[in-house]
Each structure stands twice: as C-alpha cells, then as structure tokens.
CSV table of C-alpha atoms in Angstrom, one decimal:
chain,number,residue,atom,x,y,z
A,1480,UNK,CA,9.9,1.7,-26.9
A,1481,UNK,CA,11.4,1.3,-30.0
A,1482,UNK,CA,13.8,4.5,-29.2
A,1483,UNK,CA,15.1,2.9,-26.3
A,1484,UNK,CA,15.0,-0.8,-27.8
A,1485,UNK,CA,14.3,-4.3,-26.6
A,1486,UNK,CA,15.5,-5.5,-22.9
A,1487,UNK,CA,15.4,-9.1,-21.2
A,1488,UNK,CA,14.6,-9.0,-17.5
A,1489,UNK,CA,15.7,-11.9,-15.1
A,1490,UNK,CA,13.9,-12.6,-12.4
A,1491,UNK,CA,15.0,-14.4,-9.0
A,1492,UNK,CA,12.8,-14.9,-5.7
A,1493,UNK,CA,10.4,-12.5,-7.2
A,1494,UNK,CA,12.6,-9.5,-7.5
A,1495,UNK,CA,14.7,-8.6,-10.6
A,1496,UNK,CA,18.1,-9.9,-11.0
A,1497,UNK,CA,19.2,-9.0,-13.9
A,1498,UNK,CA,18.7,-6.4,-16.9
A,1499,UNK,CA,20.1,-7.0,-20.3
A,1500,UNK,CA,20.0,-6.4,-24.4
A,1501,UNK,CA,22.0,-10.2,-24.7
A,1502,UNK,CA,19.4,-13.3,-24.5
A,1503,UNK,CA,20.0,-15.3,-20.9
A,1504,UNK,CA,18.9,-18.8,-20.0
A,1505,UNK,CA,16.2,-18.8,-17.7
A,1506,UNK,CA,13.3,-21.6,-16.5
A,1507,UNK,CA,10.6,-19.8,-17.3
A,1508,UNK,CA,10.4,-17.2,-20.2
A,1509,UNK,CA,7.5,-14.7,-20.4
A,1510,UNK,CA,7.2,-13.1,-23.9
A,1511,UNK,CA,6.3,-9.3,-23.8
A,1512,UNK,CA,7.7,-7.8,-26.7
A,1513,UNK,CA,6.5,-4.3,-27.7
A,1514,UNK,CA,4.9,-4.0,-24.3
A,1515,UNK,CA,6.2,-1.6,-21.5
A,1516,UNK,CA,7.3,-3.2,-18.0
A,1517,UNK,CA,6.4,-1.2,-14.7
A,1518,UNK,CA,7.2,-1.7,-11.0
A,1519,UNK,CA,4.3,-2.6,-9.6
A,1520,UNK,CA,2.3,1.0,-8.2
A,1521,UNK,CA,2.2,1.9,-4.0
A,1522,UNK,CA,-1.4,3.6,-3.2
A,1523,UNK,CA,-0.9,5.4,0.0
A,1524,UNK,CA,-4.5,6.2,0.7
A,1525,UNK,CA,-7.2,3.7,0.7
A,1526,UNK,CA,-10.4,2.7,2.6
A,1527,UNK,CA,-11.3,-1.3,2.5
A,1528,UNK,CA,-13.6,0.0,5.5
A,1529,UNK,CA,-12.8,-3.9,7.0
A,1530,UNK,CA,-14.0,-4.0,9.7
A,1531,UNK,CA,-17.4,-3.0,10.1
A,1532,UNK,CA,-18.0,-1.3,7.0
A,1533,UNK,CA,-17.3,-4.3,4.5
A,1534,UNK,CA,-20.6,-3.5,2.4
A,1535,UNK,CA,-18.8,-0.7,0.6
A,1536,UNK,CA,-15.2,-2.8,0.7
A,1537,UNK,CA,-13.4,-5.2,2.5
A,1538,UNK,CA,-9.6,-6.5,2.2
A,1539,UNK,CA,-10.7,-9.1,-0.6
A,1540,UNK,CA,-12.1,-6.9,-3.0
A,1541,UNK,CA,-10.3,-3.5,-2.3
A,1542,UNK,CA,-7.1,-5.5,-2.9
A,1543,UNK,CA,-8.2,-7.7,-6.0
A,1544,UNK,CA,-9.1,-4.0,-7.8
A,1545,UNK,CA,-5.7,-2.9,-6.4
A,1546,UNK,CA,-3.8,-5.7,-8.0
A,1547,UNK,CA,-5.6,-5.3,-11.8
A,1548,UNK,CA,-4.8,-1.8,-11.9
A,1549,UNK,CA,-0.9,-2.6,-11.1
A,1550,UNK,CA,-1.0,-1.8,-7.8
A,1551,UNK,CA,1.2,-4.1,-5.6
A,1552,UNK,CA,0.8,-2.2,-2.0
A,1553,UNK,CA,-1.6,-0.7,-0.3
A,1554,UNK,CA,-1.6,1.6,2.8
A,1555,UNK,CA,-5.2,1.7,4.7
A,1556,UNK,CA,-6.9,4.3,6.4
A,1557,UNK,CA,-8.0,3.4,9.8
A,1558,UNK,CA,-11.6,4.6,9.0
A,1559,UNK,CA,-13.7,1.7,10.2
A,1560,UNK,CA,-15.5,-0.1,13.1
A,1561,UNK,CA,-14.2,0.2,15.2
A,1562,UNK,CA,-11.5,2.6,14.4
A,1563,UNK,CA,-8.3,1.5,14.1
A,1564,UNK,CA,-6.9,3.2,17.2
A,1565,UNK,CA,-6.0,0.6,19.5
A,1566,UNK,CA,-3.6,-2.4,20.1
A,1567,UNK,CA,-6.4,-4.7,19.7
A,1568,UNK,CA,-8.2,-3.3,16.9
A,1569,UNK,CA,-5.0,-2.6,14.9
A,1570,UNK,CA,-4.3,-6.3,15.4
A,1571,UNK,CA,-7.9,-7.5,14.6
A,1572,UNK,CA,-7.1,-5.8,11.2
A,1573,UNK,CA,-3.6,-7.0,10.9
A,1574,UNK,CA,-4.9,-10.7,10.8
A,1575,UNK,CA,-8.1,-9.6,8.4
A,1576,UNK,CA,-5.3,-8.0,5.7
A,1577,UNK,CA,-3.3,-10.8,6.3
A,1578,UNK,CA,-5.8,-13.8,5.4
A,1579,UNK,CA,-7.6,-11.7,2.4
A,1580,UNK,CA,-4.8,-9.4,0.8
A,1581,UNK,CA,-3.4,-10.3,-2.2
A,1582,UNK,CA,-1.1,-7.4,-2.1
A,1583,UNK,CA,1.7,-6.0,0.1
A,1584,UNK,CA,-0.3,-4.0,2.8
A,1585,UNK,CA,0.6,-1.2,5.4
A,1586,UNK,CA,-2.1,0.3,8.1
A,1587,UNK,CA,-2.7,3.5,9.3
A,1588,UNK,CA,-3.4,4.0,13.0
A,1589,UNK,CA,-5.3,6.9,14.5
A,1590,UNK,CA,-4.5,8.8,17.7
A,1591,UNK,CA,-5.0,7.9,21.1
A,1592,UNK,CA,-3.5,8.0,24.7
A,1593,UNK,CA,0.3,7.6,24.6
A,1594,UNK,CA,0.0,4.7,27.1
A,1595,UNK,CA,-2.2,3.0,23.9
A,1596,UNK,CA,-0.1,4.9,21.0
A,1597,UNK,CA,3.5,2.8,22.8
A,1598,UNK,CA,1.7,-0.2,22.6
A,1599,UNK,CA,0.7,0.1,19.3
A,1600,UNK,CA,3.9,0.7,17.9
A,1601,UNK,CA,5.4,-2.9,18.1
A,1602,UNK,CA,2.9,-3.4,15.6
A,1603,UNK,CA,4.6,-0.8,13.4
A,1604,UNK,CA,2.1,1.3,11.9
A,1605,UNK,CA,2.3,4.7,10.0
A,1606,UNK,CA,0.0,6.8,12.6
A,1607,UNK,CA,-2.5,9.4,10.9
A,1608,UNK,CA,-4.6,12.6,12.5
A,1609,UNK,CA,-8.2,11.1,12.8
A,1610,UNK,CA,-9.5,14.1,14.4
A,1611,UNK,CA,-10.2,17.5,14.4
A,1612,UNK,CA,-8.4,20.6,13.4
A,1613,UNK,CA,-8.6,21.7,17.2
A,1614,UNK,CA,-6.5,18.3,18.3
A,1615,UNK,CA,-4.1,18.4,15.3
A,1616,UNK,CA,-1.6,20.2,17.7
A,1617,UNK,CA,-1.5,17.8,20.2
A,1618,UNK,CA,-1.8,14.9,18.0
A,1619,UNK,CA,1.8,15.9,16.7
A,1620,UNK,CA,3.0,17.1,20.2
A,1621,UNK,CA,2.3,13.2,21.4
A,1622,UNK,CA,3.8,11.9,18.5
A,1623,UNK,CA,6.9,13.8,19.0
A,1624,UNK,CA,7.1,12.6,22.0
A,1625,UNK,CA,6.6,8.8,21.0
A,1626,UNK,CA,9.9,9.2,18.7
A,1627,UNK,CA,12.0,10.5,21.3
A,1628,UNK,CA,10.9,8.0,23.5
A,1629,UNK,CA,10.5,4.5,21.5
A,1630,UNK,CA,10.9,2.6,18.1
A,1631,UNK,CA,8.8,5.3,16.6
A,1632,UNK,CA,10.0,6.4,13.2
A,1633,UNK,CA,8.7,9.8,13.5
A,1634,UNK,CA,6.1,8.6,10.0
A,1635,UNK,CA,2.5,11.1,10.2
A,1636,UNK,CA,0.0,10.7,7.8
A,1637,UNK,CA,-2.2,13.6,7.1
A,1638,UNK,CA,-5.7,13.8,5.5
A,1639,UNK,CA,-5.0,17.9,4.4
A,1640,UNK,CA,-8.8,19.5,4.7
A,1641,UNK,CA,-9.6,22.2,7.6
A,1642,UNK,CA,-12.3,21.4,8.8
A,1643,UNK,CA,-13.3,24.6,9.7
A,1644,UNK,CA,-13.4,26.0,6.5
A,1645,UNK,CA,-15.3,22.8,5.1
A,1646,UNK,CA,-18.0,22.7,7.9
A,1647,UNK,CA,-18.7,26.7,6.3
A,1648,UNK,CA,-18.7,26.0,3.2
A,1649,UNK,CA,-21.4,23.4,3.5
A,1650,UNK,CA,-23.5,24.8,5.7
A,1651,UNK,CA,-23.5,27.9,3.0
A,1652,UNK,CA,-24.2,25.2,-0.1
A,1653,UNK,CA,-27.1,23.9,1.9
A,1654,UNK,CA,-29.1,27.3,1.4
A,1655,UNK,CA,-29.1,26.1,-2.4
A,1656,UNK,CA,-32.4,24.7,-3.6
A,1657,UNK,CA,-31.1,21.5,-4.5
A,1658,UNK,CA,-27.6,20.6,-4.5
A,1659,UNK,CA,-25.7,18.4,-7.3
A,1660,UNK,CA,-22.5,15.9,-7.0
A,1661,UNK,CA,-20.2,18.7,-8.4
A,1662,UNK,CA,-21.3,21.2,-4.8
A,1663,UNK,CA,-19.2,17.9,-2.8
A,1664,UNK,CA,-15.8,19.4,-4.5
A,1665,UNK,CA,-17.2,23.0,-4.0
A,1666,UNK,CA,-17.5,22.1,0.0
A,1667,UNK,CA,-13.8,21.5,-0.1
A,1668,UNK,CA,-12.1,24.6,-1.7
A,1669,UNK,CA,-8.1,24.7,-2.1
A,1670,UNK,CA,-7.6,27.2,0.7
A,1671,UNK,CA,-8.9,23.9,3.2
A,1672,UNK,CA,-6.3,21.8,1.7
A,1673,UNK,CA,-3.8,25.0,1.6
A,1674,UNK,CA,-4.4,25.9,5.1
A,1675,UNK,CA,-4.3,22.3,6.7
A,1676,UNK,CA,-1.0,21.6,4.9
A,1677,UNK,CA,0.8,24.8,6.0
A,1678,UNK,CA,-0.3,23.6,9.3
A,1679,UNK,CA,0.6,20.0,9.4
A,1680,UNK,CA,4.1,21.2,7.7
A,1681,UNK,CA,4.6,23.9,10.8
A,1682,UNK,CA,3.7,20.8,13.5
A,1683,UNK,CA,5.4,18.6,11.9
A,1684,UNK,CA,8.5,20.4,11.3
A,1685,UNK,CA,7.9,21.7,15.1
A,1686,UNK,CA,7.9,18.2,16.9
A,1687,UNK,CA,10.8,16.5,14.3
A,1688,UNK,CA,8.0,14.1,12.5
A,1689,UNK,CA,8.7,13.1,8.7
A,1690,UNK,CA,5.2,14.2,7.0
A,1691,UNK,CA,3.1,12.6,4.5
C-alpha cells in the first residue's frame, strides 16, 4: 500500500462516489488507514439446500458466512426439496432468500418442460443442467429455443463432471478395502471435468447460449 499511497473513498446511497488523495467533507468518516479496500466478492456456486435440506444450510446461515468472508452476492444452486425447477418452487425460494439473506442473491433454476421453463423466466433466473450427461443435449436444445422465443438471456450454468466417467471410477474405488476422504477427489478425475466442458462449450456454442 504504501507504493501506491493513501486514498479517501466517498460513499453515496451505498455505492462509491468518489476517489481521491485530497481530504473531502463527508457525514460519516470511517478510518482504515494501512488497510486494503475490496469490492465486496460474487460466489457463483453455492448450496443453502433451503428448502428441505436446512440441517446442512439454510439462507440465514449460508449468507451470514457469506457476508464475513467478503462476500456480498451469492448465486444458489437449485439442489433442494423440492428442486428448484418449477414456477412455484422457484418462487417459494425467492420469498425464503428474500426474508433471510443478508446479501444480494441470484437462483439457479433446473430444467424442465418448456411450457414450465417460459413461466419461470419472468422470474429471471440463471437456468443450470440438473441432469444427466444423456439430457445435457436437449437441455441446451430447449434453452435455445427459450432465447429465441422470450426474455431469455441465453445465461446456462454448468456443473462440468461426466457422469459417466465418475459413476466408473467409483464403482472401481469401491473394490478398495476401505476407502479414505482423499478417493472422493480420485472419483472425479480431470478428464470428467475436461470432457463435460468441451461438451457444454460445443452445445452451448451450438444453440447461441452464453456459458458459465
């Protein structure tokens, strides 16, 4: 810091306003000195598991450890119970984020019938494969076909491991006598992450979809 010096931040409605080396007038002033100041950090892959899976973590606590690590959004994985897949169940957790939260929050939303998918979209979420490796292809066909005929920003999410290769893998670490934490990483090799991105870049890339 002390290469780059000292600079006084204004802030106005919660965003900054101004950036400066000269002293400003301002009604509340926050001494940091020495210290570093970071935009707040954007976590695109969590599981709060709320609802139906809030004894491992709900909205409350998932977003309180969120916030003291310097994390000021957070974008949820549609992973619970029910899954997050519908109209209804995307707006169930809508209002859960909403009244617990204490950060800026997106939500995921997993694949279903168009019909259900169109419905979903005034609700604007970033829509994620929540299958298999067998319905990726028409996961991203439908999608396609939402942006060309709604709102849809065209926005996939994609959890990169073939499952395939996975489901081999473990069935060959269970002939082990016992396993141990480390054999979890050695189920998912990089060729399942490798393969399932080449794919997901090829679909998306094939339908017009902006991939994450």
């Amino acid at each position: 810091i002390n290469k780059i010096g000292n600079f006084y931040v204004g802030i106005k409605n919660g965003k900054i306003a101004k950036i400066s080396k000269i002293p400003f007038e301002g009604g509340k002033k926050i001494d940091i000195n020495g210290k570093l100041l970071l935009p707040g950090f954007i976590d695109p892959h969590v599981h709060f598991r709320d609802p139906g899976l809030t004894q491992k973590e709900d909205f409350k606590t998932g977003s309180e450890s969120a916030a003291n690590g310097g994390f000021t959004t957070v974008i949820d994985m549609p992973n619970t119970i029910p899954k997050t897949n519908t109209y209804k169940a995307l707006k169930e957790k809508i209002a859960i984020a909403d009244k617990k939260s204490i950060v800026n929050y997106e939500l995921q939303a997993g694949w279903n019938t168009l019909e259900e998918m169109e419905k979903m979209i005034s609700l604007n979420p970033i829509f994620m494969d929540l299958e298999n490796d067998e319905t990726l292809e028409g996961i991203f066909e439908d999608l396609g076909t939402l942006k060309k005929t709604t709102s849809y920003n065209g926005l996939v999410a994609v959890h990169c491991e073939n499952k395939a290769i996975i489901k081999k893998e473990i069935s060959r670490l269970k002939q082990k006598e016992e396993n141990i934490p480390i054999d979890y990483s050695y189920a998912r090799p990089a060729k399942a992450e490798d393969e399932s991105v080449k794919q997901a870049i090829e679909l998306a890339s094939a339908n017009n979809l902006n991939l994450h």
